[in-house]
Short mmCIF file of C-alpha atoms in Angstrom, two decimals:
data_model
loop_
_atom_site.label_atom_id
_atom_site.label_comp_id
_atom_site.label_asym_id
_atom_site.label_seq_id
_atom_site.Cartn_x
_atom_site.Cartn_y
_atom_site.Cartn_z
CA MET A 11 0.00 0.00 0.00
CA PHE A 12 1.16 3.54 -0.79
CA ASP A 13 0.29 6.66 1.20
CA THR A 14 -0.81 9.87 -0.56
CA HIS A 15 -1.35 12.06 2.51
CA GLU A 16 1.99 13.79 2.03
CA LEU A 17 1.03 14.64 -1.55
CA GLY A 18 -2.11 16.48 -0.48
CA ARG A 19 -5.17 17.26 -2.59
CA ARG A 20 -3.99 20.47 -4.23
CA PRO A 21 -4.27 19.91 -8.02
CA GLY A 22 -0.84 19.93 -9.67
CA ALA A 23 1.07 18.72 -6.63
CA LEU A 24 3.73 16.12 -7.50
CA GLN A 25 5.59 13.45 -5.58
CA ARG A 26 8.22 11.01 -6.82
CA LEU A 27 8.93 7.68 -5.15
CA SER A 28 11.53 4.97 -5.70
CA ARG A 29 10.95 1.79 -3.81
CA SER A 30 11.94 -1.87 -3.86
CA VAL A 31 9.12 -4.29 -3.00
CA ALA A 32 8.89 -8.07 -2.84
CA ALA A 33 7.02 -9.75 -5.68
CA PRO A 34 3.69 -11.22 -4.59
CA GLY A 35 2.83 -14.85 -5.16
CA SER A 36 -0.25 -16.97 -5.79
CA PRO A 37 -1.02 -15.95 -8.41
CA VAL A 38 2.47 -15.35 -9.74
CA LEU A 39 3.49 -11.91 -10.97
CA GLY A 40 3.46 -12.87 -14.65
CA ILE A 41 1.96 -15.65 -16.75
CA GLU A 42 1.13 -18.70 -14.66
CA GLY A 43 3.04 -21.81 -15.78
CA VAL A 44 4.97 -19.91 -18.46
CA ILE A 45 7.10 -17.09 -17.07
CA GLY A 46 6.92 -14.78 -14.07
CA VAL A 47 8.72 -13.00 -11.27
CA PRO A 48 9.34 -15.48 -8.41
CA GLU A 49 7.54 -14.80 -5.16
CA GLY A 50 9.63 -12.60 -2.89
CA ALA A 51 12.00 -11.45 -5.67
CA PRO A 52 12.74 -7.70 -5.66
CA VAL A 53 10.67 -5.44 -7.89
CA GLU A 54 12.10 -1.96 -8.39
CA LEU A 55 9.45 0.75 -8.64
CA ASP A 56 9.84 4.32 -9.88
CA LEU A 57 6.60 6.21 -9.31
CA ARG A 58 5.27 9.67 -10.09
CA LEU A 59 2.22 10.72 -8.09
CA GLU A 60 0.24 13.71 -9.34
CA SER A 61 -2.71 15.24 -7.54
CA VAL A 62 -5.60 16.08 -9.88
CA MET A 63 -9.20 17.18 -9.36
CA GLU A 64 -10.66 13.68 -9.21
CA GLY A 65 -7.86 11.86 -7.38
CA VAL A 66 -4.22 10.82 -7.72
CA LEU A 67 -2.73 9.91 -11.09
CA VAL A 68 0.05 7.33 -10.65
CA THR A 69 2.57 6.84 -13.46
CA GLY A 70 5.48 4.48 -13.08
CA THR A 71 7.85 1.76 -14.19
CA ALA A 72 8.49 -1.62 -12.60
CA GLY A 73 11.71 -3.54 -13.16
CA ALA A 74 12.36 -7.15 -12.16
CA THR A 75 13.89 -10.46 -13.27
CA ALA A 76 11.42 -13.06 -14.53
CA GLU A 77 12.06 -16.79 -14.65
CA GLY A 78 10.49 -19.40 -16.85
CA GLU A 79 11.10 -22.15 -19.39
CA CYS A 80 12.04 -21.88 -23.06
CA VAL A 81 9.12 -23.09 -25.18
CA ARG A 82 11.52 -24.61 -27.74
CA CYS A 83 14.22 -26.42 -25.78
CA LEU A 84 12.49 -26.48 -22.35
CA GLU A 85 15.62 -25.14 -20.63
CA PRO A 86 15.22 -22.70 -17.69
CA LEU A 87 15.61 -19.02 -18.59
CA ARG A 88 15.86 -15.64 -16.88
CA GLN A 89 14.70 -12.44 -18.49
CA GLU A 90 14.72 -8.81 -17.39
CA VAL A 91 11.31 -7.18 -17.56
CA ALA A 92 10.42 -3.48 -17.50
CA ALA A 93 6.72 -2.66 -17.30
CA ASP A 94 5.22 0.82 -17.68
CA PHE A 95 1.85 1.67 -16.19
CA GLN A 96 -0.49 4.56 -15.42
CA GLU A 97 -3.59 4.46 -13.22
CA MET A 98 -6.02 6.92 -11.74
CA PHE A 99 -6.94 6.39 -8.08
CA SER A 100 -10.08 8.40 -7.41
CA TYR A 101 -11.12 10.17 -4.24
CA PRO A 102 -14.06 8.33 -2.63
CA ASP A 103 -16.00 11.61 -2.32
CA ALA A 104 -15.60 12.70 -5.96
CA ASP A 105 -16.87 11.32 -9.27
CA ASP A 106 -14.88 10.97 -12.51
CA ARG A 107 -15.38 14.68 -13.22
CA GLY A 108 -14.01 15.84 -9.89
CA ARG A 109 -17.41 16.88 -8.53
CA SER A 110 -18.56 16.02 -5.05
CA ARG A 111 -20.44 12.72 -4.93
CA ALA A 112 -22.40 14.04 -1.95
CA ALA A 113 -23.73 16.95 -4.02
CA ASP A 114 -24.40 14.83 -7.10
CA PRO A 115 -24.59 11.09 -6.27
CA GLY A 116 -24.94 10.02 -9.91
CA ASP A 117 -25.39 6.48 -11.16
CA ASP A 118 -23.53 3.52 -9.63
CA ALA A 119 -22.69 2.39 -13.17
CA GLU A 120 -20.32 5.35 -13.43
CA ASP A 121 -18.20 3.83 -10.65
CA GLU A 122 -17.45 0.68 -12.65
CA GLY A 123 -13.81 0.59 -13.70
CA MET A 124 -12.82 3.24 -11.17
CA ILE A 125 -10.28 2.47 -8.42
CA PHE A 126 -10.75 4.45 -5.23
CA LEU A 127 -8.28 5.58 -2.61
CA GLU A 128 -8.92 4.08 0.81
CA ASP A 129 -8.13 6.51 3.59
CA GLY A 130 -5.56 8.15 1.32
CA MET A 131 -3.90 4.82 0.49
CA PHE A 132 -3.78 2.89 -2.77
CA ASP A 133 -2.88 -0.71 -3.59
CA LEU A 134 -0.62 -0.98 -6.64
CA GLU A 135 -0.57 -4.80 -6.88
CA PRO A 136 -3.48 -5.28 -9.35
CA VAL A 137 -2.10 -2.59 -11.65
CA LEU A 138 1.39 -4.06 -11.38
CA ARG A 139 0.14 -7.55 -12.28
CA ASP A 140 -1.59 -6.32 -15.43
CA ALA A 141 1.44 -4.30 -16.53
CA VAL A 142 3.92 -7.15 -16.02
CA VAL A 143 1.74 -9.66 -17.90
CA LEU A 144 1.59 -7.30 -20.90
CA ALA A 145 5.36 -6.79 -20.80
CA LEU A 146 6.24 -10.51 -20.77
CA PRO A 147 6.36 -12.75 -23.87
CA MET A 148 3.57 -15.32 -24.22
CA GLN A 149 6.11 -17.79 -25.67
CA PRO A 150 9.50 -17.10 -24.05
CA VAL A 151 12.65 -18.41 -25.71
CA CYS A 152 16.17 -18.66 -24.29
CA ARG A 153 17.48 -16.99 -27.44
CA GLU A 154 16.01 -15.95 -30.76
CA ASP A 155 17.83 -18.65 -32.76
CA CYS A 156 17.08 -21.49 -30.32
CA ALA A 157 17.00 -24.73 -32.35
CA GLY A 158 14.73 -26.53 -29.91
CA LEU A 159 14.51 -30.30 -29.46
CA CYS A 160 14.80 -33.11 -31.99
CA PRO A 161 11.25 -34.30 -32.74
CA GLU A 162 12.51 -37.87 -33.12
CA CYS A 163 14.56 -38.43 -29.96
CA GLY A 164 14.19 -35.21 -27.95
CA ILE A 165 17.88 -34.25 -27.85
CA ASN A 166 18.66 -30.53 -27.43
CA LEU A 167 19.74 -29.40 -30.90
CA ASN A 168 21.54 -26.32 -29.53
CA GLY A 169 24.30 -28.59 -28.24
CA ASP A 170 24.43 -30.78 -31.36
CA PRO A 171 23.46 -28.73 -34.44
CA ASP A 172 24.60 -31.53 -36.83
CA HIS A 173 22.29 -34.08 -35.22
CA HIS A 174 19.88 -35.75 -37.66
CA HIS A 175 17.99 -38.95 -38.39
CA ASP A 176 17.75 -40.75 -41.74
CA ALA A 177 14.31 -39.92 -42.99
CA VAL A 178 12.10 -42.86 -43.94
CA ASP A 179 9.14 -42.25 -46.25
CA ILE A 180 6.19 -44.00 -44.59
CA ARG A 181 4.68 -44.62 -48.03
CA TRP A 182 7.54 -47.05 -48.78
CA ALA A 183 7.72 -48.65 -45.34
CA ALA A 184 5.25 -51.48 -46.16
CA LEU A 185 6.97 -52.17 -49.47
CA GLN A 186 10.33 -52.25 -47.74
CA GLY A 187 9.01 -54.87 -45.31
CA LEU A 188 7.66 -56.96 -48.21
CA THR A 189 11.00 -56.75 -49.98
CA ASP A 190 12.83 -57.87 -46.87
CA SER A 191 10.53 -60.89 -46.45
CA LEU A 192 10.87 -61.85 -50.12
CA GLY A 193 14.60 -61.55 -49.85
CA THR A 194 14.63 -63.91 -46.87
CA GLY A 195 12.41 -66.42 -48.74
CA GLU A 196 14.67 -66.41 -51.78
CA LYS A 197 17.67 -67.07 -49.58
CA ASP A 198 15.88 -70.02 -47.97
CA ASN A 199 14.96 -71.44 -51.40
CA MET A 200 18.50 -71.03 -52.64
CA SER A 201 19.82 -72.79 -49.54
CA GLY A 202 17.44 -75.70 -50.18
CA ALA A 203 18.44 -75.91 -53.82
CA GLU A 204 22.12 -75.90 -52.96
CA ALA A 205 21.53 -78.72 -50.45
CA GLY A 206 19.78 -80.79 -53.16
CA VAL A 207 22.63 -80.28 -55.59
CA ASP A 208 25.14 -81.39 -53.00
CA GLU A 209 23.16 -84.57 -52.32
CA LYS A 210 23.08 -85.44 -56.04
CA GLN A 211 26.79 -84.88 -56.40
CA GLU A 212 27.44 -87.21 -53.43
CA LYS A 213 25.40 -89.99 -55.13
#
């Protein structure tokens, strides 16, 4: 939670903050099961708080190290992430046009999508989660030219770029088996014929 009491409510007032916070967990700060900032890892925040008529406009950048798995070779990877964000935190007693809600209650539908300050405090975690997810790749790779795994045996091709298997055309596989069986039969016949010849020569 961040405190805005020091900023005050005078429109145009500015406050800059730099803070290191621990990454939240469950759900992970990132893309679950793909890549994210480990729970408890440091997240460096640079924030700019600006007081406006309707609330506090927060603009900032979050920097952290994300960990995940390469989608091609399945090796662990680490990647630096920098996420930019901006969010308006509204005063509970003012609507989205800065007017007093007590003087003009308005429709509850207008409150949808608005995030309100609570006793001058705001929670940055939901905004931070959204920003980090957008900044991370949906399909992370350890490097752009990662060769991935061999589809035949699963070996990592990055360590053995010359690795290959002799391709067999499945359309000829049945014919190859027939040829092998015929070849074996011919050999058996020839062996029988040779045995008969030898018997005749002995007589």
